[in-house]
Structures are given as structure tokens and as C-alpha cells.
Tab-separated table of C-alpha atoms in Angstrom:
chain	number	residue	atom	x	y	z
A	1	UNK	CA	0.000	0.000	0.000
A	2	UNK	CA	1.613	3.456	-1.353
A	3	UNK	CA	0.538	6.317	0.394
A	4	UNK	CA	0.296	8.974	-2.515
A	5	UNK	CA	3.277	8.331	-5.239
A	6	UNK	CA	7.574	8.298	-5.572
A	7	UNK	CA	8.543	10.865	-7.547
A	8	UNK	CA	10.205	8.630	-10.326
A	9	UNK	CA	9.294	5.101	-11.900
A	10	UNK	CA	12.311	4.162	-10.377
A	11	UNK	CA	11.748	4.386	-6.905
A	12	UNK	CA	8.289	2.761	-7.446
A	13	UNK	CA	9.680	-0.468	-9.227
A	14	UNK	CA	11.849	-0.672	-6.456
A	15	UNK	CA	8.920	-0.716	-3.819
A	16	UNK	CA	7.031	-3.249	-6.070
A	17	UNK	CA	10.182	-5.624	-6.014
A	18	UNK	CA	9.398	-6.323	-2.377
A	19	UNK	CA	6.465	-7.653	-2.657
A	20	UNK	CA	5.261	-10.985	-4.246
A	21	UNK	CA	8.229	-13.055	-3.057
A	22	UNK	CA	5.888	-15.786	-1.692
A	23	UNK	CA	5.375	-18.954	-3.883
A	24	UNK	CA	1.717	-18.520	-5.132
A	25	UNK	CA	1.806	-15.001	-4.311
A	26	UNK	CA	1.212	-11.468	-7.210
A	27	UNK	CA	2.702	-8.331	-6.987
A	28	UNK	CA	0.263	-5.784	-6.498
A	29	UNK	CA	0.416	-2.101	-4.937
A	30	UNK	CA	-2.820	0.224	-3.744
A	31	UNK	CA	-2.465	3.413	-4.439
A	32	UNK	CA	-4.170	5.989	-1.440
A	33	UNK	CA	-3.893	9.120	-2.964
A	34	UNK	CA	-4.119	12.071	0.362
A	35	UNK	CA	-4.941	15.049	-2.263
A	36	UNK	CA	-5.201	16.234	-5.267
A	37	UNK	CA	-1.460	16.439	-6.436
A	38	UNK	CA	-0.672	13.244	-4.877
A	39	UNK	CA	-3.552	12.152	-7.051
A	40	UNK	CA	-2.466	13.641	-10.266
A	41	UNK	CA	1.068	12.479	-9.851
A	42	UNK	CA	0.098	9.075	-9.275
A	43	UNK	CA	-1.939	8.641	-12.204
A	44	UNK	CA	1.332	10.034	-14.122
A	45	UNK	CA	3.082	7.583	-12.615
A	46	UNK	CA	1.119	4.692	-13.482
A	47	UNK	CA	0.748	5.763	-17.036
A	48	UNK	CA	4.798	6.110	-17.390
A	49	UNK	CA	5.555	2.479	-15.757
A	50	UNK	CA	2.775	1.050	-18.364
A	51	UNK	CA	4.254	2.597	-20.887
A	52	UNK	CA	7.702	0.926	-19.711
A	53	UNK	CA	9.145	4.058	-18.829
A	54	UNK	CA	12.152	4.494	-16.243
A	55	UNK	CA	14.131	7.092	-15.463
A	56	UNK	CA	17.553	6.499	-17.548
A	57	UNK	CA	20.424	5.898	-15.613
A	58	UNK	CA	22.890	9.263	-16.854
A	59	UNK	CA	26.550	9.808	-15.597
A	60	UNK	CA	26.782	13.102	-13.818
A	61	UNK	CA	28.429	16.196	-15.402
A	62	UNK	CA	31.384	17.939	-14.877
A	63	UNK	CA	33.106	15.279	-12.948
A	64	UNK	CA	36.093	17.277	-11.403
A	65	UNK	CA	35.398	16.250	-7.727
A	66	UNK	CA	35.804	12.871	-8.944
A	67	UNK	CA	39.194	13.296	-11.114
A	68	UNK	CA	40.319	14.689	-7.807
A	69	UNK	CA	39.647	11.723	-5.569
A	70	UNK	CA	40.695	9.466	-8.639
A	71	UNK	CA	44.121	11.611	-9.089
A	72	UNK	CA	45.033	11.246	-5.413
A	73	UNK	CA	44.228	8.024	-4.886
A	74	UNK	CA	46.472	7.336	-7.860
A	75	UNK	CA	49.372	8.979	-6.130
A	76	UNK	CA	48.886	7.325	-3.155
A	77	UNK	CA	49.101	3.882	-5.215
A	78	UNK	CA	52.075	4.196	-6.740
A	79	UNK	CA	53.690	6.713	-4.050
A	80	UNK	CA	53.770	9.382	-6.235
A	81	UNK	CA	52.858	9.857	-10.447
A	82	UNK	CA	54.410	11.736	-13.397
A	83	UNK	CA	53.022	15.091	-14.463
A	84	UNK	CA	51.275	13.690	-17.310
A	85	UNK	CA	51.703	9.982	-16.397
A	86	UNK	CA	47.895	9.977	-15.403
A	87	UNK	CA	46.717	10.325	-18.330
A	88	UNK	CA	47.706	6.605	-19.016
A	89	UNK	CA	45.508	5.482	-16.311
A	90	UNK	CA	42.671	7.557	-15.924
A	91	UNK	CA	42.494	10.086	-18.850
A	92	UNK	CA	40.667	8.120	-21.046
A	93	UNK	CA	37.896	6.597	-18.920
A	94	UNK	CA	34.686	8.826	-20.194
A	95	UNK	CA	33.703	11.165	-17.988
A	96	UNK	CA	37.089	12.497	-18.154
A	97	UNK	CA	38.093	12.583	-20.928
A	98	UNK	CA	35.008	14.735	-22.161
A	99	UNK	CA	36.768	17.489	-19.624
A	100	UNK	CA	38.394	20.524	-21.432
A	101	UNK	CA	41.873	20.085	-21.020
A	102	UNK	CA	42.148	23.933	-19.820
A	103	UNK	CA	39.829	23.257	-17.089
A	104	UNK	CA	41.962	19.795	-15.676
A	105	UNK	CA	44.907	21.798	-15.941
A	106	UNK	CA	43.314	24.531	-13.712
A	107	UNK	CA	42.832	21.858	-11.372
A	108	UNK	CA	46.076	20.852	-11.027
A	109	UNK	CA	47.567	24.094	-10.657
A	110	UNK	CA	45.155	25.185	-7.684
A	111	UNK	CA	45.839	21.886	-6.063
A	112	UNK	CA	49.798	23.042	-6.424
A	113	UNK	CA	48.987	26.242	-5.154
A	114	UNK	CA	46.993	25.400	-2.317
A	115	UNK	CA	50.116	22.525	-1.372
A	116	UNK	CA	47.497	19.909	-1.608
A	117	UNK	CA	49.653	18.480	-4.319
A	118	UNK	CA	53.572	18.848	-4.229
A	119	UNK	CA	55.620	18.672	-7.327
A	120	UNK	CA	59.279	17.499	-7.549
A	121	UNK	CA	61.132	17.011	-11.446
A	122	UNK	CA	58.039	16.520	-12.412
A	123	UNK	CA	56.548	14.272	-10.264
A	124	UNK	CA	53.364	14.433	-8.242
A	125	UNK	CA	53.298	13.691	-4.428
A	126	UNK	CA	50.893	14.450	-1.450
A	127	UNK	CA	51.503	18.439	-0.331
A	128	UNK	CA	51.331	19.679	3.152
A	129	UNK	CA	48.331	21.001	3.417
A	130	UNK	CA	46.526	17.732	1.588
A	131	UNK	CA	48.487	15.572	4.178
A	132	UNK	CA	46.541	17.704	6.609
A	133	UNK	CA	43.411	17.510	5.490
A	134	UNK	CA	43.230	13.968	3.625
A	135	UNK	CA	45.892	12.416	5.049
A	136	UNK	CA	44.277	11.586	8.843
A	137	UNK	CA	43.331	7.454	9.403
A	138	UNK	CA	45.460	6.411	6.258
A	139	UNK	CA	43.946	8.620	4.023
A	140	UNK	CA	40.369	6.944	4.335
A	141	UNK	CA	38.996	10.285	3.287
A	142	UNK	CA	40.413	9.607	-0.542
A	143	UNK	CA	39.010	6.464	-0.365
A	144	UNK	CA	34.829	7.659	-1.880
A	145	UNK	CA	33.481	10.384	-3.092
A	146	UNK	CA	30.355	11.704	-2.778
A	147	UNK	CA	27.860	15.040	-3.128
A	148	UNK	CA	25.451	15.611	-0.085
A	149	UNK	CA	22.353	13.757	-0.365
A	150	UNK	CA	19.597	15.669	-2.810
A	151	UNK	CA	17.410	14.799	0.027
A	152	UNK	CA	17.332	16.778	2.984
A	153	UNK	CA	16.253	16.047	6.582
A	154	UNK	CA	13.791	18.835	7.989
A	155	UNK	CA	13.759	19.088	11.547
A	156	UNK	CA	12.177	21.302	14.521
A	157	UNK	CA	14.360	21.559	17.202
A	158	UNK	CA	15.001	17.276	17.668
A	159	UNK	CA	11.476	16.538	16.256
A	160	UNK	CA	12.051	14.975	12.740
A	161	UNK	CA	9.302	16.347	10.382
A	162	UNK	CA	10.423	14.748	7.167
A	163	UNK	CA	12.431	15.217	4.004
A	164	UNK	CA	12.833	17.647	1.188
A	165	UNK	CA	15.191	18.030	-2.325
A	166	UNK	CA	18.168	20.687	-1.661
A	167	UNK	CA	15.710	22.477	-4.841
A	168	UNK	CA	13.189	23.500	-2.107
A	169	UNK	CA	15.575	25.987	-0.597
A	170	UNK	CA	15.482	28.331	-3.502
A	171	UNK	CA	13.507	31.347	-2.715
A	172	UNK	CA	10.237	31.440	-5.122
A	173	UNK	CA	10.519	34.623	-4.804
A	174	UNK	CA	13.917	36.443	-4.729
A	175	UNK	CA	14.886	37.899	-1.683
A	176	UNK	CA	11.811	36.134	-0.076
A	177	UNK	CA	12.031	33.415	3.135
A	178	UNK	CA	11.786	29.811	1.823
A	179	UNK	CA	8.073	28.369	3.517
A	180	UNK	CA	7.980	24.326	3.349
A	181	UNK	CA	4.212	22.381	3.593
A	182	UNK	CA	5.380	19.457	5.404
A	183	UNK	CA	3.286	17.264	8.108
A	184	UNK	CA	0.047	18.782	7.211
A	185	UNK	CA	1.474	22.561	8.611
A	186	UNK	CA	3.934	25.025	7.003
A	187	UNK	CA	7.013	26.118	8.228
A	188	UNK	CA	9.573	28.212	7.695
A	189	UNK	CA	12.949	27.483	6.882
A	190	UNK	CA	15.701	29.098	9.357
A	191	UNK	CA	18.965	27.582	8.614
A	192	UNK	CA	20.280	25.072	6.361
A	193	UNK	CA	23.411	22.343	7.431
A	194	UNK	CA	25.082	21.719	4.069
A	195	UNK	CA	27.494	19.321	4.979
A	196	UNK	CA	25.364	17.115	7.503
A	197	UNK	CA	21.813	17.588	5.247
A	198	UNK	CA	19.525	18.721	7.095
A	199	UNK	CA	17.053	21.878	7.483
A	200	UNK	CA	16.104	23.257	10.675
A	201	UNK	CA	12.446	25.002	10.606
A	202	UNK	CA	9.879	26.494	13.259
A	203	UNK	CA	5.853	26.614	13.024
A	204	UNK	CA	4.526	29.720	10.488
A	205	UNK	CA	0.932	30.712	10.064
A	206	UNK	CA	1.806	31.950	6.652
A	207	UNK	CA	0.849	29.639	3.983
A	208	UNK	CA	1.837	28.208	0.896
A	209	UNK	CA	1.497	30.765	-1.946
A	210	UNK	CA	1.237	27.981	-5.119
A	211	UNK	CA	-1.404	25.635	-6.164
A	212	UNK	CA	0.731	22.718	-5.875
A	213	UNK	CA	1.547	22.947	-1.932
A	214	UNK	CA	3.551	19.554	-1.558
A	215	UNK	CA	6.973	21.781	-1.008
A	216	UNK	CA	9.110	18.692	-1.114
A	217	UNK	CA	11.124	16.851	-3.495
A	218	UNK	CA	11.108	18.424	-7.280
A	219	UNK	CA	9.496	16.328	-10.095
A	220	UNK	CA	11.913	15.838	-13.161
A	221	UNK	CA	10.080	16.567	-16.406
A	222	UNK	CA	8.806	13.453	-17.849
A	223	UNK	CA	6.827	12.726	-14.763
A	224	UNK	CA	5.616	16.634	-14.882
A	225	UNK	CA	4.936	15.869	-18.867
A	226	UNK	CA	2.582	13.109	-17.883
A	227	UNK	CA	0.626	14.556	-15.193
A	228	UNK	CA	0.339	17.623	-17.900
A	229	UNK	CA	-1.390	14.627	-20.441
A	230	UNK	CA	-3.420	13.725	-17.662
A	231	UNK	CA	-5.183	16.855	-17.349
A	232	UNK	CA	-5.713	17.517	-20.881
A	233	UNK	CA	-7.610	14.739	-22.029
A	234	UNK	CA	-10.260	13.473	-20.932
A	235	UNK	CA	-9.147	9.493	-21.373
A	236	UNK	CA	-10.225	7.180	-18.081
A	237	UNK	CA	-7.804	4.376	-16.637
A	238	UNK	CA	-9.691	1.213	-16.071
A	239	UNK	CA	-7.669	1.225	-12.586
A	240	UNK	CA	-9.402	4.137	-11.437
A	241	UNK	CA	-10.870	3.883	-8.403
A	242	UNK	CA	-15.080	6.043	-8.300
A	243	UNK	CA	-13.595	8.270	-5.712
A	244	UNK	CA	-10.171	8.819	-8.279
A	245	UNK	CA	-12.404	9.358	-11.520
A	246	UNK	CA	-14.159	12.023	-9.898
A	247	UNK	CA	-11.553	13.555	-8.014
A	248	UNK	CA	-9.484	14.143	-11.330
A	249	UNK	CA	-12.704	14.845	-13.274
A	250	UNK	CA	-12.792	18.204	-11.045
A	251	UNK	CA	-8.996	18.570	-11.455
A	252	UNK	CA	-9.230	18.804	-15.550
A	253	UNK	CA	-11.903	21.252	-14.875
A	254	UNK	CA	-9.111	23.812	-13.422
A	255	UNK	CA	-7.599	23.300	-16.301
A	256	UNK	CA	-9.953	24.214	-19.293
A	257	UNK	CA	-7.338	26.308	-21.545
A	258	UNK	CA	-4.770	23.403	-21.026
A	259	UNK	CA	-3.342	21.738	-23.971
A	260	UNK	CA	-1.087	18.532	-23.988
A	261	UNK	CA	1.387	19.671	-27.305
A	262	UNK	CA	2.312	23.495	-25.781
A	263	UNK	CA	2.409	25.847	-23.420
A	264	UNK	CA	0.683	28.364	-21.988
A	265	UNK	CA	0.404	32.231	-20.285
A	266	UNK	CA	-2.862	32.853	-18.794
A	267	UNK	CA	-3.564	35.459	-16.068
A	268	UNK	CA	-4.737	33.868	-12.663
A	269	UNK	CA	-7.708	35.641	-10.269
A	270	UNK	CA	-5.213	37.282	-8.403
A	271	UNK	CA	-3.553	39.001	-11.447
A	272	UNK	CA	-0.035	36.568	-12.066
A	273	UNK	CA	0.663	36.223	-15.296
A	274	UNK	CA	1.306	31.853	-14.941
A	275	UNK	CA	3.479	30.416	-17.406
A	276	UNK	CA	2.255	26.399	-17.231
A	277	UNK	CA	5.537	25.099	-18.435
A	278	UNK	CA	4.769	21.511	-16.906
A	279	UNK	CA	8.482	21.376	-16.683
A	280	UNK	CA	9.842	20.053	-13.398
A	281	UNK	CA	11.263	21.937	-10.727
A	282	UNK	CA	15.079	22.217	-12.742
A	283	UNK	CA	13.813	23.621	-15.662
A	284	UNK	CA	11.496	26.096	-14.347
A	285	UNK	CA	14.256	26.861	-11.693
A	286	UNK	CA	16.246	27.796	-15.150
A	287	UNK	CA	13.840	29.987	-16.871
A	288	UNK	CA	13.112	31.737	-13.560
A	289	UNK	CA	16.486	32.792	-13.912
A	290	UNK	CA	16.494	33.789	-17.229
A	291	UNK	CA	14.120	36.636	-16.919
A	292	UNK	CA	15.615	40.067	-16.226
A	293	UNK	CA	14.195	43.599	-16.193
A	294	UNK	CA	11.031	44.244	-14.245
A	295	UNK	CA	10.050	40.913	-15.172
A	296	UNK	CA	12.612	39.522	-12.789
A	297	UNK	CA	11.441	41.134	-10.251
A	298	UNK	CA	8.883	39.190	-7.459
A	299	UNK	CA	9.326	36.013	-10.034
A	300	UNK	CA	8.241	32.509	-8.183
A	301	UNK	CA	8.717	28.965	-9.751
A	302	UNK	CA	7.747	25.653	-9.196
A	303	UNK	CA	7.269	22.113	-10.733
A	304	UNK	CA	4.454	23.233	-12.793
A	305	UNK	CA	4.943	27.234	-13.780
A	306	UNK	CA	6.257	30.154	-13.819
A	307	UNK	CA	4.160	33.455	-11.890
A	308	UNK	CA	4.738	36.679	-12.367
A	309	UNK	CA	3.866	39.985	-10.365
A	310	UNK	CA	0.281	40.866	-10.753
A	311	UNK	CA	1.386	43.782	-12.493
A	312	UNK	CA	3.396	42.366	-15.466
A	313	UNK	CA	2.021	43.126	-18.582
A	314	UNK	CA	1.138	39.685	-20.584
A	315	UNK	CA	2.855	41.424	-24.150
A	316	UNK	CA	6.126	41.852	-22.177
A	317	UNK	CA	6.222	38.444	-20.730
A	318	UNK	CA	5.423	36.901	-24.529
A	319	UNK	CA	8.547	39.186	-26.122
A	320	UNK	CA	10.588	38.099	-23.365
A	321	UNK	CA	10.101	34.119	-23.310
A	322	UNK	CA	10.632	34.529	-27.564
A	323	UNK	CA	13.728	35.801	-26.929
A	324	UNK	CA	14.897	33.036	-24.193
A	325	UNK	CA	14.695	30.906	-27.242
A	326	UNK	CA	17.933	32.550	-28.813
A	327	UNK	CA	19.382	32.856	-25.483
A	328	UNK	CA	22.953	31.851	-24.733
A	329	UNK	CA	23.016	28.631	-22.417
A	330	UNK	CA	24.702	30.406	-19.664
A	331	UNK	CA	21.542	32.637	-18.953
A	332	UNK	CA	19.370	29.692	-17.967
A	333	UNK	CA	21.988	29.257	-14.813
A	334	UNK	CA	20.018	29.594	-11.980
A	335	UNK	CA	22.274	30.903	-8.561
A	336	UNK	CA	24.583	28.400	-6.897
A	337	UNK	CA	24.416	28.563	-2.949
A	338	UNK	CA	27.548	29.055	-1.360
A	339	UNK	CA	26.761	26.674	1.106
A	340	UNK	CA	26.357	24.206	-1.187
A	341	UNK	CA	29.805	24.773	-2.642
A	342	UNK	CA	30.971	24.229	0.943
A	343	UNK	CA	29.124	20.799	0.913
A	344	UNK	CA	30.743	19.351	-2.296
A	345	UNK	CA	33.665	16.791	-1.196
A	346	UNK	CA	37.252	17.135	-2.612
A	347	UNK	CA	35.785	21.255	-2.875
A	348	UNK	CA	39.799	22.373	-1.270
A	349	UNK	CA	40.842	20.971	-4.779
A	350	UNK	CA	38.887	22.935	-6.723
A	351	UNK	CA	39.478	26.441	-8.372
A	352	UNK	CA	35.518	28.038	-6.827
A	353	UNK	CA	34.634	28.663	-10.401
A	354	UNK	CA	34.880	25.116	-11.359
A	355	UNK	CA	32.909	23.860	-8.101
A	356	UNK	CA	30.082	26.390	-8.830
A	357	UNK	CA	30.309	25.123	-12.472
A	358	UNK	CA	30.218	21.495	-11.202
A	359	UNK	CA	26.907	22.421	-9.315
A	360	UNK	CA	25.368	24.491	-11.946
A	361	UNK	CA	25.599	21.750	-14.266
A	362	UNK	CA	23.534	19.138	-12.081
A	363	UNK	CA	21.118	21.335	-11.259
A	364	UNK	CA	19.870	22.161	-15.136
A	365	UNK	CA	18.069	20.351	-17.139
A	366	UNK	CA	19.171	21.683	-20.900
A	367	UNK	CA	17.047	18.720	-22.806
A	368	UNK	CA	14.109	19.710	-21.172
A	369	UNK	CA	14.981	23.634	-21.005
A	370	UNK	CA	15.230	22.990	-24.907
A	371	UNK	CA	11.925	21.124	-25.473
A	372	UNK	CA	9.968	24.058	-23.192
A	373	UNK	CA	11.447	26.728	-25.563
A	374	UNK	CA	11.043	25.028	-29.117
A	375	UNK	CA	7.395	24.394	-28.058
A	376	UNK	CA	4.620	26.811	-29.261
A	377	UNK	CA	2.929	29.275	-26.372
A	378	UNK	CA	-0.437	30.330	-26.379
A	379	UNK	CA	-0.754	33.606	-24.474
């Protein structure tokens, strides 16, 4: 029994593997959906697995944490390694070798200069200062590497009230304080432990300004692309429970100017101009960014659109998203958290405009930032 849905095809095949191990025994899984996006997004979900979608398995960009830990633990090997000699053994595996040579080599000279790395007629060795920091209980520290956990423990005080993507800490609106819906109450977010993952909160009265209140982890954009086809037909799933068929009945009837082949701006009762991307939270977290101008200004994002100040006029908003489409890449990059720099493993080896690089990159989607621009938008 699934109490409203994962966010990815994934993580529900993995639930269904643990059941029906009995002899004589099916696999079967109840969906109890608590409201209406829970709902939505399990009907998305069910749709994608039928379909025999999963989520593909994709090596992450911009590896240079990881030719770090690789590097030293080379030297440590073979108690020290030639100035190019690496190459031989770890330039060509794949996700290096698609690094710009420039950028490895600015590696290697900040790890000189910081005396992580110590170089003698040409050969590399363990500096003081990476002794110091690497080097305590026989370098165990080079022995993984990780990122922090996208997933992020909230608590208030001791009390454990559950878990949220690192994504849910950017302000939806700039400048404003980050309010989570979690445990049936909202809260608001006071600081954030990088390194350890979690989020400490306290009790607000204020409440969540979107449609789509479940503040936690950020849908990626196929799943967002289904529940999108969901709404705008009208097609029925024999699987459907009454209470389901009715409940997203009323849900497609929220949505009457929503098509499944575009986008589309329409102004909401209080006056935002919504852009309903139905892009996931990475995407829209990108074209967020993009904006500048008076547009910019008061802009909020989330899994589903884009909104506006109440006072943005609809014309401006239409020249502006035509001209995203144009835009250079490096536009669509939304703000990297210094805190989050501070969280990335190996970061002392790293020149800072590689580790925010390194971040930006797995936060954007550009194959679905590309598919919401080439689309058509009704206005």
C-alpha cells in the first residue's frame, strides 16, 4: 500500500520488487492518494511504468570532484605519479576525458597552489596542506566520493518532520524566506546544514502561496509531462478507483485552456501572469532565472509554472520568453548557494569557479529547457 506516489518510476519499481516473493503469491500495490497532487502524480506515474518508462540511468556532469579523488588516490598507489603519467591510467575513462583540457589543468595548478599536491622534477606527491586535510586514518577520506544527499532532513528543534530536495531551498521569490508544507502545517525554513543535510524550521501561520503545496522533493520533467497529459484529455484508466475518476474529473476542470502539445500564459484571479511550463522543478528553476528587467522582479517557480507579479504586462512576458529561445546557455543558470559549494567533497581541490560550475551543471536540465522553448505558447 503506497501512500500517494515516488517521484520517479524508479523508486516505485523498487517498492514493487518487495512484494510478491511468496510462492503462489502477485505483486500488487494500492495506491491511497491524500490530495489532489498526490492524485495527479500518481496517475502520471502509473501511465509512465505502463508505458515501460524508467528514469535512464545518466553519468553526472562535470566530474572534477571525482578526477580529484581518482588523481590522489592514484598517487597514493604508486607513491607518487608523473606530471602527465595519469593520463595513461585515468584520462581516457569517459567522464574524463570529455573534460576541457584547460579546465583539468586549472585543477592541477590550484591543487599546487593550495600545497594539496607537491611537485618534484616533475613528479606528483601528497603536499602539506593535503596531508593535513586527507591524510588523517590512512587517508580513508580519498578512499569515496560523494555530493550531499539531494534529500534533505527537515527538523524542529530534535522533532524529525520529514524530508525535502536541496531544490526546495530556492527562494520562489527572490529575496523572499523559503516556507515548506510538510506534516500537514507550514514552516519556515531558518537555517540550512550543508554538509550534515539537514534543514532546521519552526511553526509559520503563513501559507503556501502555489497551487501545488507539496513543497518537497522536485518532479523531473517526464513525470511533470505526464501529469500535464493527464489533465488535458479526458481518457479514463480502467484502474481508477469512483472516488479517483471524480476527483481528477474536477482537477481537468481547473484546467480548461490546457493543452497537452504546448504551453501556456494565462492570467490567474489574483492578477499573475502563470506560465504552465509543466516542466519540473530544474527547468522552471532555469527559466526563472532567465528573466531580467522588471520581469525579474517578485518572479516565483515551481514544478508546474512560472508566476509573475500581478502587475506584469502579458505582451512583455510573450517578447521576453521569444527571446529566451535565442538565449545563450549560460543565462538559464540559476544561482549556486555558497553553502552548497561548501558541501561538495574534494571542494579544497577545486578552483571556486569550477565547483560552482560542477553544481550548476547538475542542477539544469538543458534537454528539457530545450523542449519548453522550441514548443509553441499560447498567451
Amino acid at each position: 500500500i503506497q501512500i500517494d506516489a515516488p517521484n520517479r518510476v524508479a523508486s516505485f519499481l523498487q517498492r514493487m520488487g518487495r512484494t510478491g516473493r511468496r510462492a503462489g503469491t502477485t505483486r500488487n500495490c494500492l495506491f491511497l492518494a491524500t490530495n489532489e497532487a498526490g492524485l495527479l502524480q500518481t496517475a502520471a506515474l502509473i501511465d509512465l511504468w505502463r508505458d515501460g518508462y524508467v528514469e535512464p540511468i545518466l553519468p553526472p556532469p562535470e566530474p572534477f570532484h571525482v578526477f580529484v579523488q581518482q588523481l590522489l588516490a592514484l598517487i597514493l598507489q604508486e607513491r607518487g605519479i608523473g606530471r602527465t603519467a595519469w593520463q595513461q591510467w585515468i584520462g581516457r575513462m569517459p567522464g574524463f576525458a570529455a573534460l576541457a583540457a584547460e579546465d583539468l589543468d586549472a585543477v592541477l595548478t590550484h591543487m599546487l597552489d593550495q600545497q594539496i599536491l607537491w611537485e618534484d622534477a616533475g613528479i606528483f606527491s601528497m603536499g602539506e596542506h593535503g596531508e593535513r586535510i586527507y591524510g588523517w586514518r590512512h587517508y580513508m577520506e580519498v578512499m569515496s566520493v560523494f555530493l550531499t544527499p539531494p534529500l534533505f532532513q527537515v527538523r524542529h528543534g530534535r522533532q524529525e518532520i520529514g524530508s525535502v530536495h536541496s531544490a526546495t531551498f530556492i527562494p520562489r521569490r527572490r529575496g523572499e524566506p523559503v516556507t515548506l508544507s510538510l506534516g500537514g502545517r507550514s514552516w519556515l525554513l531558518r537555517t540550512v546544514d550543508w554538509p550534515h543535510g539537514i534543514a532546521y524550521v519552526e511553526p509559520t501561520t503563513t501559507a503556501g502561496r502555489s497551487r501545488w503545496r507539496n513543497a518537497g522533493m522536485g518532479l523531473g520533467f517526464t513525470m511533470c509531462r505526464q501529469i500535464r497529459q493527464v489533465l488535458a484529455t479526458d481518457e479514463a484508466r480502467e484502474w481508477w478507483s469512483q472516488r479517483a475518476s471524480t476527483a481528477l474529473a474536477d482537477a481537468r476542470n481547473d484546467y480548461p485552456w490546457l493543452r497537452a502539445d504546448d504551453t501556456v500564459v494565462v492570467r490567474e484571479g489574483s492578477g499573475e501572469p502563470t506560465w504552465w511550463t509543466f516542466a519540473g522543478q530544474a527547468v522552471n528553476a532555469s527559466l526563472a532565472a532567465a528573466f531580467h528587467g522588471d520581469l525579474a522582479d517578485g518572479i516565483r517557480h515551481d514544478n508546474f509554472a512560472i508566476r509573475f507579479q500581478p502587475g506584469a504586462e502579458v505582451a512583455d512576458i510573450e517578447a521576453a520568453i521569444h527571446e529566451l529561445v535565442h538565449a545563450d546557455t549560460a543565462r538559464f543558470r540559476p544561482p549556486v548557494d555558497a553553502d552548497a559549494i561548501a558541501s561538495l567533497k574534494f571542494r579544497d581541490c577545486l578552483p571556486p569557479q569550477l565547483a560552482e560550475q560542477l553544481l550548476t551543471a547538475r542542477t539544469m536540465d538543458e534537454d528539457g529547457l530545450r523542449t519548453v522553448l522550441n514548443e509553441p505558447v499560447r498567451f
